[in-house]
Amino acid sequence: QVQLEESGGGSVQAGRSLRLSCIVSGLTFDDTPLGWFRQAPGKEREGVSCISRSGTNRYYTDSVKGRFTISRDNAKKTLYLQMNSLKPEDTAMYYCAAGPQVCGGSWADLSRYNYWGQGTQVTVSS
């Protein structure tokens, strides 16, 4: 049984940082590209970032480039999202996801991911 469990969310003021973690079990972690998505109230779920199996290739949505960093520890089977300089518009439920063959140009396509966590809430106040 594949499980993804996010943690690290919280409520912070604008300009502060948070680090999200996602522990993955039930699949071959180091053979699976992984992604972070988010969904704000009343909005569609959107891709935030994707990381390749080795961690060499990383993709980001434009709004978080230069502020967020995705990483993975294959030994710990854990995915991370370091979020710096947070803005109120980053407020959302954040989800980790697994399953695409590669991140690639369509990394933000939700349908390419087979497994999802339950999410962790991030709230940024101005």
CSV table of C-alpha atoms in Angstrom, one decimal:
chain,number,residue,atom,x,y,z
A,1,GLN,CA,0.0,0.0,0.0
A,2,VAL,CA,1.4,3.3,-1.1
A,3,GLN,CA,1.3,6.1,1.5
A,4,LEU,CA,2.4,9.7,1.3
A,5,GLU,CA,2.3,11.7,4.5
A,6,GLU,CA,3.0,15.5,4.5
A,7,SER,CA,4.0,17.5,7.5
A,8,GLY,CA,5.5,20.9,8.3
A,9,GLY,CA,2.7,23.3,7.4
A,10,GLY,CA,1.6,26.1,9.7
A,11,SER,CA,0.7,29.7,10.0
A,12,VAL,CA,3.4,32.3,9.5
A,13,GLN,CA,3.8,36.0,8.6
A,14,ALA,CA,4.8,37.1,5.2
A,15,GLY,CA,8.5,36.9,4.6
A,16,ARG,CA,9.1,33.9,6.9
A,17,SER,CA,10.0,30.4,5.9
A,18,LEU,CA,8.6,26.9,6.3
A,19,ARG,CA,9.9,23.5,5.3
A,20,LEU,CA,7.4,20.8,4.2
A,21,SER,CA,8.2,17.1,4.4
A,22,CYS,CA,6.6,14.1,2.8
A,23,ILE,CA,7.4,10.6,3.9
A,24,VAL,CA,6.7,8.0,1.3
A,25,SER,CA,6.2,4.3,1.7
A,26,GLY,CA,5.0,1.4,-0.4
A,27,LEU,CA,6.9,2.2,-3.6
A,28,THR,CA,10.4,2.3,-4.9
A,29,PHE,CA,11.2,5.7,-3.7
A,30,ASP,CA,14.5,6.3,-5.6
A,31,ASP,CA,12.8,5.2,-8.9
A,32,THR,CA,10.0,7.7,-8.7
A,33,PRO,CA,9.8,11.4,-9.6
A,34,LEU,CA,7.9,13.4,-7.0
A,35,GLY,CA,6.0,16.6,-7.0
A,36,TRP,CA,4.4,19.2,-4.8
A,37,PHE,CA,1.0,20.7,-5.6
A,38,ARG,CA,-1.2,23.2,-3.8
A,39,GLN,CA,-4.8,24.2,-3.7
A,40,ALA,CA,-6.1,27.5,-2.4
A,41,PRO,CA,-9.8,27.9,-1.4
A,42,GLY,CA,-12.0,28.2,-4.5
A,43,LYS,CA,-9.1,27.5,-6.9
A,44,GLU,CA,-7.9,24.5,-8.8
A,45,ARG,CA,-5.0,22.4,-7.6
A,46,GLU,CA,-1.8,23.6,-9.3
A,47,GLY,CA,1.7,22.3,-9.6
A,48,VAL,CA,4.4,23.9,-7.5
A,49,SER,CA,7.4,21.8,-8.2
A,50,CYS,CA,8.7,18.4,-9.5
A,51,ILE,CA,12.0,16.6,-8.9
A,52,SER,CA,13.5,13.8,-10.8
A,53,ARG,CA,14.6,10.4,-9.4
A,54,SER,CA,18.1,11.5,-8.7
A,55,GLY,CA,17.2,15.0,-7.8
A,56,THR,CA,19.2,16.4,-10.7
A,57,ASN,CA,16.3,17.9,-12.5
A,58,ARG,CA,13.9,20.3,-10.8
A,59,TYR,CA,11.0,22.2,-12.1
A,60,TYR,CA,9.1,25.1,-10.5
A,61,THR,CA,6.0,27.1,-11.3
A,62,ASP,CA,7.0,30.7,-12.1
A,63,SER,CA,5.4,32.2,-9.0
A,64,VAL,CA,7.8,30.3,-6.6
A,65,LYS,CA,11.0,30.3,-8.6
A,66,GLY,CA,13.8,31.8,-6.5
A,67,ARG,CA,11.8,31.3,-3.3
A,68,PHE,CA,11.0,27.6,-3.0
A,69,THR,CA,13.4,24.7,-3.3
A,70,ILE,CA,12.4,21.1,-3.8
A,71,SER,CA,14.7,18.3,-2.6
A,72,ARG,CA,14.7,14.6,-1.7
A,73,ASP,CA,16.5,12.2,0.5
A,74,ASN,CA,16.3,8.8,-1.1
A,75,ALA,CA,17.8,7.1,2.0
A,76,LYS,CA,15.1,8.5,4.2
A,77,LYS,CA,12.4,8.2,1.5
A,78,THR,CA,11.5,11.8,2.2
A,79,LEU,CA,10.6,14.7,-0.1
A,80,TYR,CA,11.0,18.3,1.0
A,81,LEU,CA,9.9,21.7,0.0
A,82,GLN,CA,11.8,24.6,1.5
A,83,MET,CA,9.6,27.7,1.2
A,84,ASN,CA,11.3,31.1,1.8
A,85,SER,CA,10.0,34.6,1.5
A,86,LEU,CA,6.5,33.4,1.9
A,87,LYS,CA,3.6,35.6,0.5
A,88,PRO,CA,-0.1,35.7,1.4
A,89,GLU,CA,-0.8,34.2,-2.1
A,90,ASP,CA,1.1,31.1,-1.1
A,91,THR,CA,-1.7,30.3,1.3
A,92,ALA,CA,-3.0,26.8,0.3
A,93,MET,CA,-3.2,23.2,1.2
A,94,TYR,CA,0.0,21.6,0.0
A,95,TYR,CA,0.1,18.1,-1.3
A,96,CYS,CA,2.9,15.7,-2.3
A,97,ALA,CA,2.4,13.4,-5.2
A,98,ALA,CA,4.2,10.5,-6.9
A,99,GLY,CA,4.0,8.6,-10.1
A,100,PRO,CA,5.0,10.2,-13.3
A,101,GLN,CA,7.6,8.4,-15.4
A,102,VAL,CA,9.5,11.6,-15.6
A,103,CYS,CA,8.9,15.2,-14.5
A,104,GLY,CA,9.4,16.7,-18.0
A,105,GLY,CA,7.6,19.5,-19.7
A,106,SER,CA,4.1,18.4,-18.5
A,107,TRP,CA,5.2,17.9,-14.9
A,108,ALA,CA,2.3,20.0,-13.6
A,109,ASP,CA,-0.4,17.8,-15.1
A,110,LEU,CA,-2.2,16.3,-12.2
A,111,SER,CA,-3.3,13.3,-14.2
A,112,ARG,CA,0.3,12.1,-14.4
A,113,TYR,CA,0.5,11.4,-10.7
A,114,ASN,CA,-0.9,8.2,-9.3
A,115,TYR,CA,-0.5,8.7,-5.6
A,116,TRP,CA,-1.3,11.7,-3.3
A,117,GLY,CA,-0.9,12.6,0.3
A,118,GLN,CA,-3.7,14.1,2.4
A,119,GLY,CA,-2.1,17.6,2.4
A,120,THR,CA,-0.7,20.0,4.9
A,121,GLN,CA,-2.1,23.6,5.4
A,122,VAL,CA,0.1,26.6,4.8
A,123,THR,CA,-1.3,30.0,5.9
A,124,VAL,CA,0.6,33.2,5.3
A,125,SER,CA,-0.6,36.4,6.8
A,126,SER,CA,0.4,39.9,5.7
